[in-house]
Amino acid sequence: MSLLPSLRAACPNATVWDAGELASRDPGFDTRNFGASALVRPTDTASVAALVKFCAERSIGLVAQGGRTGLAGGAATSAGQVICDLGGLNRIEEIDPFARVAIVQAGTTLGALQEAAAVHGLDPGIDLAARGSATIGGMVSTNAGGIMAFRNGTMRHRVLGLEAVLPDGRTFSDLTRVLKTSAGYDLKHLFIGAEGTLGIVTRVALRLDPVARASATALVGVPDAASAQRIVLHFLGQTGTRLTAAEILWRRFAAAMQKALGYAPGQLPLEAPCLLVLGLGADSVETARAALEDGLAAIWEEAAIVDGLVASSEAQAAAMWRLREETEQIERMHHLPPSFDVSVPGGALDQYVARIEAGLKKIDASYAPYVFGHLADGNLHISINTDGPLSHERHEAIEDVLYAGLNESGGSFSAEHGVGLDKRDAYERHADPVKRELARMIKAMIDPGNVMNPGKVVSGE
Amino acid sequence: MSLLPSLRAACPNATVWDAGELASRDPGFDTRNFGASALVRPTDTASVAALVKFCAERSIGLVAQGGRTGLAGGAATSAGQVICDLGGLNRIEEIDPFARVAIVQAGTTLGALQEAAAVHGLDPGIDLAARGSATIGGMVSTNAGGIMAFRNGTMRHRVLGLEAVLPDGRTFSDLTRVLKTSAGYDLKHLFIGAEGTLGIVTRVALRLDPVARASATALVGVPDAASAQRIVLHFLGQTGTRLTAAEILWRRFAAAMQKALGYAPGQLPLEAPCLLVLGLGADSVETARAALEDGLAAIWEEAAIVDGLVASSEAQAAAMWRLREETEQIERMHHLPPSFDVSVPGGALDQYVARIEAGLKKIDASYAPYVFGHLADGNLHISINTDGPLSHERHEAIEDVLYAGLNESGGSFSAEHGVGLDKRDAYERHADPVKRELARMIKAMIDPGNVMNPGKVVSGE
């Protein structure tokens, strides 16, 4: 039997698409996502297990896909491979408002879970711009971080338990619902951030936390990141309100976004070397706005604040957030601009940005970075103002500038997007060799046939 | 050369004790801790690595020890084994108040780190009664939880990076200082909670969080745990204050503690089926006390509160906390009482306690549990009112009552004390078989000679 009829026989209740069908569909954020020979969309764990066994027996590479919003090529596929689309496992199985736990299938979108939890005054405690498409399974697999990680941790810190289908078709079942478990090696952490290379996550138990009853947003112009960090420390030190977001935009990025979004001059205070978008939660909107006003006034001189505005309406707050979140505008200015995602340790953001600006200029005098990101955890997103893809050598030269010393100083060359395909080389060149060897051994032990997402993160094709 | 001179030659700068010296010293919480033939106290990672190599080459079991406050026999040793005492690695290498990160050596006590961080208005975000002796390395190795885990997570959620000496003497170096890293398998989580069976943790990078400027404590009498949980949800739902503790004491435990501590009748409101110790942080003591008063008043009827008192002084707050924390009083009433540490999912605490009370009575009509623990994360500590150690069969019968259904329902038979030696049987009988098999494979892969803490958690002697 050829591939498609065999797949349909192995997974009788699943939707199955062939390469032609795939070619006619939207592949998501990455055109490489739909290069496979087939896509299978199971609707339960047993069907995922059947698909895994099918592929393992035939040594067919199997690539799990969620919302296809990944930014490191972790879901890219090629001819001969099969996609396991988790979109059919999209039920929120349970929300326990008393225990503050959600049990969701892997294909549930973050947005759907946020909405369902909000009914109970709860929230998964993690948020990112792709919330409408990104799935919980995909976010677990890339250890997504987002806007609130500085407070609530990354996806790894939100997962209480998970279920995953192993490469041999067995199910690793650890749907712990409690925060405290010290009952042997906590192996669920192998699957979190493994980008589907060790198994396919099918169900997840997540912590929920009470949301602030109200919130306020401010846009603050500052001379540099150090100033923004002083502001953030000031708000973090207050117990009476809850800082929920602290996003930074360097001027080149902010100016490009302002232009792309068609904001009128003076509509928002945008004329500063860095902009800070602050979110503050409190028990009422009035309290939140007043606390933002008072807090900024109290730190104004010390932080040398240039300009600032507390949003007086939801619409104004949304306009501030569009500046930060509609990053696809950059992709409209440059075709596939080389993009990066680093964690800079110790709060040394200004030095880092100055260093990479100088280093990039040495590679090409026209190169300049768009820089923005999550101030309070040091996670910067960087796009270069040039069309891609670049030659391998050129890309490596840029990486050498951006990643130099990061690992040694306790940062990360991949903060929240994962390694996928695009950072494979960087991983080999920048990750600790002992860690890499242990990772290879674990991959070989759990997936000896290299069936699960081959060629990604740790393995060759 | 016999063992002691050889050890001294291998680790020239380390303190070395023989069995006789060990016999004359305080073994900590567990008399089995000092059963080894020697103890070596290195003062740096290189010396730990030399000791590991020494033991690996000779197939000598090596057991890491920190504060020796473990409650599951994880640090127990026997003749022929060598102890690696991390007490010589006790330096706080760095506190970065700007980035809110501490780098500490594994033998640093929690108390020492709490004090050093407090100077900067920061805190490691984890607290437990043994804070004066428990070390960061030991807490990492058992994935300790404690009082604030419901808010800040367990030790696993506080660790940003770590360094560990592997069984082959190499150093796994992942001293990441940033919250966000998705750069391949996050293998530090293998060492967290592994109780020294996969390597010896030597250095740790920990998150620090701003402490509330002030706090208040209340003791509240309630009819049952469900009532206490309603109170906790009420305070969790407020953004203007920060719930920092919610400890529950069932009546039998509270009454025994009251008597042991010699508290006068009426000194504190202790006459209720359950007592709740609440801690609330705020920007001032007045705000914290007022918020406790107001919050309790607001929920009084709905939660059917029996009695309650907000501490009006530090001394009164300390008296409330002694009721919860001086649990060694129970050990004075019963010799080695069988003790347990479970996570009960879904907030079903009253049903759980009723079920185990009935089940224990069926084993022995005189059996009754002392129950107390961390209400907001469902972690209960249970001691039986009898002298130990019990026969293997009797102990297993008690475990069957206490652990029945916990794993299946998403709880845990070992919440925060680890598996060690004492829960080895329970692990084999109650942990998921696929998880156990993966764990065995990982142990065999990383420590093929079974040198690191043999016989604990996953392995036979």
XYZ file of C-alpha atoms in Angstrom, chain B residues 117-424:
308
model
C 19.434 38.651 49.833
C 17.397 40.583 52.412
C 20.098 43.268 52.468
C 18.944 44.111 48.930
C 15.218 43.772 49.677
C 15.254 40.421 47.891
C 14.475 36.835 48.819
C 15.062 33.401 47.248
C 11.281 32.933 47.297
C 11.392 29.608 49.075
C 11.211 28.981 52.794
C 11.001 25.988 55.099
C 11.377 25.260 58.790
C 14.889 23.770 58.468
C 16.177 27.016 56.941
C 19.094 27.269 59.367
C 20.662 23.961 58.295
C 19.182 22.963 54.940
C 21.574 23.757 52.096
C 20.769 25.036 48.639
C 22.406 21.970 47.077
C 20.323 19.641 49.201
C 17.182 21.606 48.457
C 17.928 21.433 44.735
C 18.593 17.710 44.994
C 15.280 17.003 46.739
C 13.348 19.694 44.852
C 12.332 21.187 48.188
C 9.063 23.058 48.359
C 8.121 24.602 51.676
C 5.825 27.382 52.674
C 5.807 29.681 49.643
C 5.702 27.107 46.851
C 2.017 27.770 46.131
C 3.120 31.207 44.962
C 6.730 30.885 43.846
C 6.980 27.229 42.887
C 9.359 24.647 44.286
C 13.155 24.708 44.173
C 12.970 23.529 40.568
C 11.180 26.728 39.667
C 13.732 28.909 41.453
C 16.847 27.431 39.822
C 18.103 29.352 36.797
C 21.219 27.277 36.316
C 23.478 24.814 38.020
C 26.849 23.132 37.927
C 27.164 19.448 38.782
C 29.981 16.927 38.813
C 29.000 13.889 36.769
C 29.789 10.291 37.791
C 32.697 10.243 35.340
C 34.239 13.295 36.980
C 33.356 15.735 34.223
C 31.528 18.928 35.131
C 28.083 19.660 33.737
C 28.249 23.424 33.578
C 24.969 25.201 33.017
C 25.146 28.282 35.213
C 22.535 30.105 33.190
C 21.470 33.298 34.968
C 18.482 34.087 32.837
C 14.909 32.956 33.135
C 14.445 32.318 29.462
C 16.487 29.695 27.746
C 15.133 27.314 25.168
C 18.445 26.091 23.815
C 18.094 22.332 23.628
C 17.050 19.821 26.274
C 17.089 21.514 29.668
C 19.172 18.843 31.360
C 19.629 20.676 34.634
C 16.193 19.340 35.522
C 17.636 15.828 35.587
C 19.829 16.816 38.537
C 17.084 18.730 40.358
C 15.245 16.194 42.493
C 17.663 13.364 41.666
C 18.970 13.292 45.255
C 22.583 12.995 44.162
C 22.069 9.824 42.134
C 23.125 11.365 38.805
C 25.809 13.772 39.939
C 26.758 16.154 42.705
C 25.403 19.686 42.463
C 28.211 22.111 43.287
C 26.936 25.575 42.316
C 23.504 27.052 41.708
C 22.118 30.223 40.118
C 18.855 31.162 41.780
C 16.129 33.702 41.078
C 15.572 36.309 43.719
C 12.342 38.243 44.109
C 11.562 41.504 45.894
C 10.175 40.901 49.371
C 7.105 42.654 50.630
C 8.119 45.607 52.808
C 5.949 44.393 55.643
C 3.809 41.437 56.614
C 1.183 40.292 59.062
C 0.161 36.907 60.439
C -3.220 35.528 61.460
C -4.381 32.329 63.119
C -7.845 31.324 62.003
C -10.046 28.500 63.305
C -12.213 26.851 60.672
C -14.520 23.834 60.516
C -12.606 22.089 57.726
C -10.019 22.460 54.976
C -12.642 23.525 52.434
C -13.381 26.547 54.584
C -9.674 27.319 54.824
C -9.407 27.015 51.050
C -12.215 29.539 50.548
C -10.301 31.963 52.739
C -7.136 31.414 50.731
C -8.923 31.936 47.400
C -10.324 35.189 48.767
C -6.853 36.512 49.585
C -5.299 35.170 46.378
C -7.893 37.129 44.405
C -6.676 40.445 45.798
C -3.897 42.208 43.969
C -3.201 44.850 46.614
C -1.635 42.386 49.053
C 0.437 39.263 48.652
C -0.471 36.012 50.401
C 2.858 34.577 51.575
C 1.771 31.593 53.673
C -1.300 29.425 54.208
C -0.468 26.566 56.541
C -3.111 24.206 57.887
C -3.082 22.228 61.152
C -5.695 19.593 61.903
C -6.945 19.507 65.484
C -5.025 16.443 66.726
C -1.736 17.983 65.578
C -2.619 21.455 66.829
C -3.685 20.153 70.240
C -0.505 18.122 70.630
C 1.610 21.119 69.665
C -0.286 23.438 72.010
C 0.344 21.046 74.881
C 3.982 20.441 73.982
C 4.686 24.162 73.666
C 2.874 24.858 76.952
C 0.498 27.434 75.494
C -2.105 28.565 78.002
C -5.768 27.893 77.156
C -7.143 30.939 75.431
C -3.706 32.333 74.619
C -4.456 31.717 70.956
C -7.698 30.701 69.249
C -7.048 26.973 68.991
C -10.460 25.421 69.530
C -11.527 24.527 65.998
C -11.337 21.377 63.866
C -8.685 23.028 61.654
C -6.365 25.952 62.163
C -5.036 28.134 59.381
C -1.848 30.194 59.727
C -1.981 33.010 57.183
C 0.852 35.297 56.166
C 0.101 38.424 54.177
C 2.632 40.830 52.686
C 1.925 44.488 51.949
C 3.679 47.829 51.662
C 3.259 48.534 55.405
C 2.442 46.571 58.563
C -0.726 48.604 59.036
C -1.887 47.773 55.499
C -1.089 44.093 55.970
C -2.899 43.814 59.316
C -5.884 45.807 58.087
C -6.106 43.680 54.939
C -6.070 40.502 57.040
C -8.785 41.882 59.347
C -10.914 43.126 56.450
C -10.414 40.010 54.377
C -11.364 37.688 57.207
C -14.400 39.807 58.024
C -15.490 39.765 54.385
C -15.270 35.970 54.127
C -16.240 35.161 57.771
C -19.771 33.945 57.144
C -19.211 32.334 53.782
C -16.245 30.350 55.128
C -18.011 29.668 58.453
C -14.954 30.870 60.354
C -15.015 29.699 63.993
C -12.467 32.078 65.441
C -9.562 34.206 64.299
C -6.835 36.507 65.499
C -4.511 38.818 63.596
C -1.188 38.952 65.440
C -0.640 42.365 66.958
C 3.091 41.852 67.531
C 6.061 39.980 66.117
C 6.092 37.842 69.256
C 2.479 36.814 68.803
C 3.134 35.981 65.146
C 6.131 33.881 66.205
C 3.966 31.990 68.699
C 1.533 31.166 65.883
C 4.376 29.943 63.687
C 5.883 27.758 66.436
C 2.646 25.756 66.421
C 3.276 24.879 62.810
C 7.042 24.642 62.607
C 8.306 22.948 65.784
C 7.295 19.564 64.495
C 10.134 17.868 66.365
C 7.701 17.990 69.309
C 5.860 15.100 67.664
C 9.099 13.116 67.559
C 9.406 13.625 71.317
C 5.962 12.102 71.872
C 6.610 9.073 69.672
C 9.879 7.361 68.829
C 10.477 7.588 65.070
C 6.781 7.919 64.234
C 6.038 6.799 60.667
C 5.814 10.004 58.666
C 4.586 10.805 55.193
C 4.506 13.669 52.738
C 1.787 13.672 50.078
C 0.337 16.079 47.529
C -3.440 15.774 47.338
C -4.895 17.037 44.066
C -7.984 19.069 43.380
C -8.319 20.541 46.817
C -10.029 17.393 48.124
C -8.280 17.602 51.484
C -11.219 16.903 53.796
C -12.193 13.756 51.926
C -8.566 12.634 51.901
C -8.077 13.120 55.648
C -11.393 11.399 56.437
C -10.440 8.498 54.188
C -7.006 7.943 55.711
C -8.334 8.262 59.273
C -10.808 5.466 58.540
C -8.222 3.389 56.692
C -5.643 3.675 59.457
C -8.211 2.636 62.067
C -8.820 -0.528 60.059
C -5.122 -1.401 60.306
C -4.974 -0.672 64.017
C -7.815 0.795 66.056
C -5.343 2.954 67.976
C -3.826 4.592 64.880
C -4.608 8.221 64.296
C -2.739 10.681 62.111
C -1.255 14.043 62.991
C -1.949 16.074 59.866
C -0.588 19.481 58.925
C 0.869 21.098 55.877
C 0.767 23.570 53.055
C -2.889 24.247 52.342
C -2.593 26.222 49.128
C -0.679 23.553 47.232
C -2.340 20.509 48.798
C 0.878 19.221 50.379
C 0.067 17.407 53.642
C 2.527 16.029 56.172
C 1.249 13.081 58.157
C 2.737 11.347 61.184
C 1.131 8.324 62.828
C 0.748 8.286 66.622
C 2.910 5.229 67.152
C 6.555 4.382 67.674
C 8.634 3.275 64.745
C 10.117 1.683 62.872
C 7.222 -0.583 62.003
C 7.490 -3.943 60.283
C 7.819 -3.778 56.513
C 4.336 -5.241 56.081
C 2.731 -2.797 58.487
C 4.496 0.154 56.872
C 3.342 -0.987 53.456
C -0.235 -1.330 54.669
C -0.150 2.260 55.931
C 1.351 3.437 52.645
C -1.392 1.677 50.731
C -3.957 3.667 52.700
C -2.161 6.975 52.303
C -1.110 6.624 48.667
C -4.183 4.892 47.226
C -5.219 6.623 44.027
C -2.907 9.590 44.517
C -0.844 8.988 41.399
C -3.872 8.261 39.218
C -5.661 11.404 40.345
C -2.674 13.656 39.712
C -1.291 13.858 43.239
C 2.002 12.602 44.542
C 3.100 10.069 47.174
C 6.203 12.200 47.667
C 5.584 15.927 47.601
C 8.740 17.595 48.801
C 10.882 15.219 50.846
C 12.015 13.045 47.971
C 12.210 9.279 47.583
C 15.585 8.590 49.181
C 15.743 5.192 50.814
C 12.489 5.253 52.712
C 10.197 5.637 49.711
C 12.047 3.273 47.373
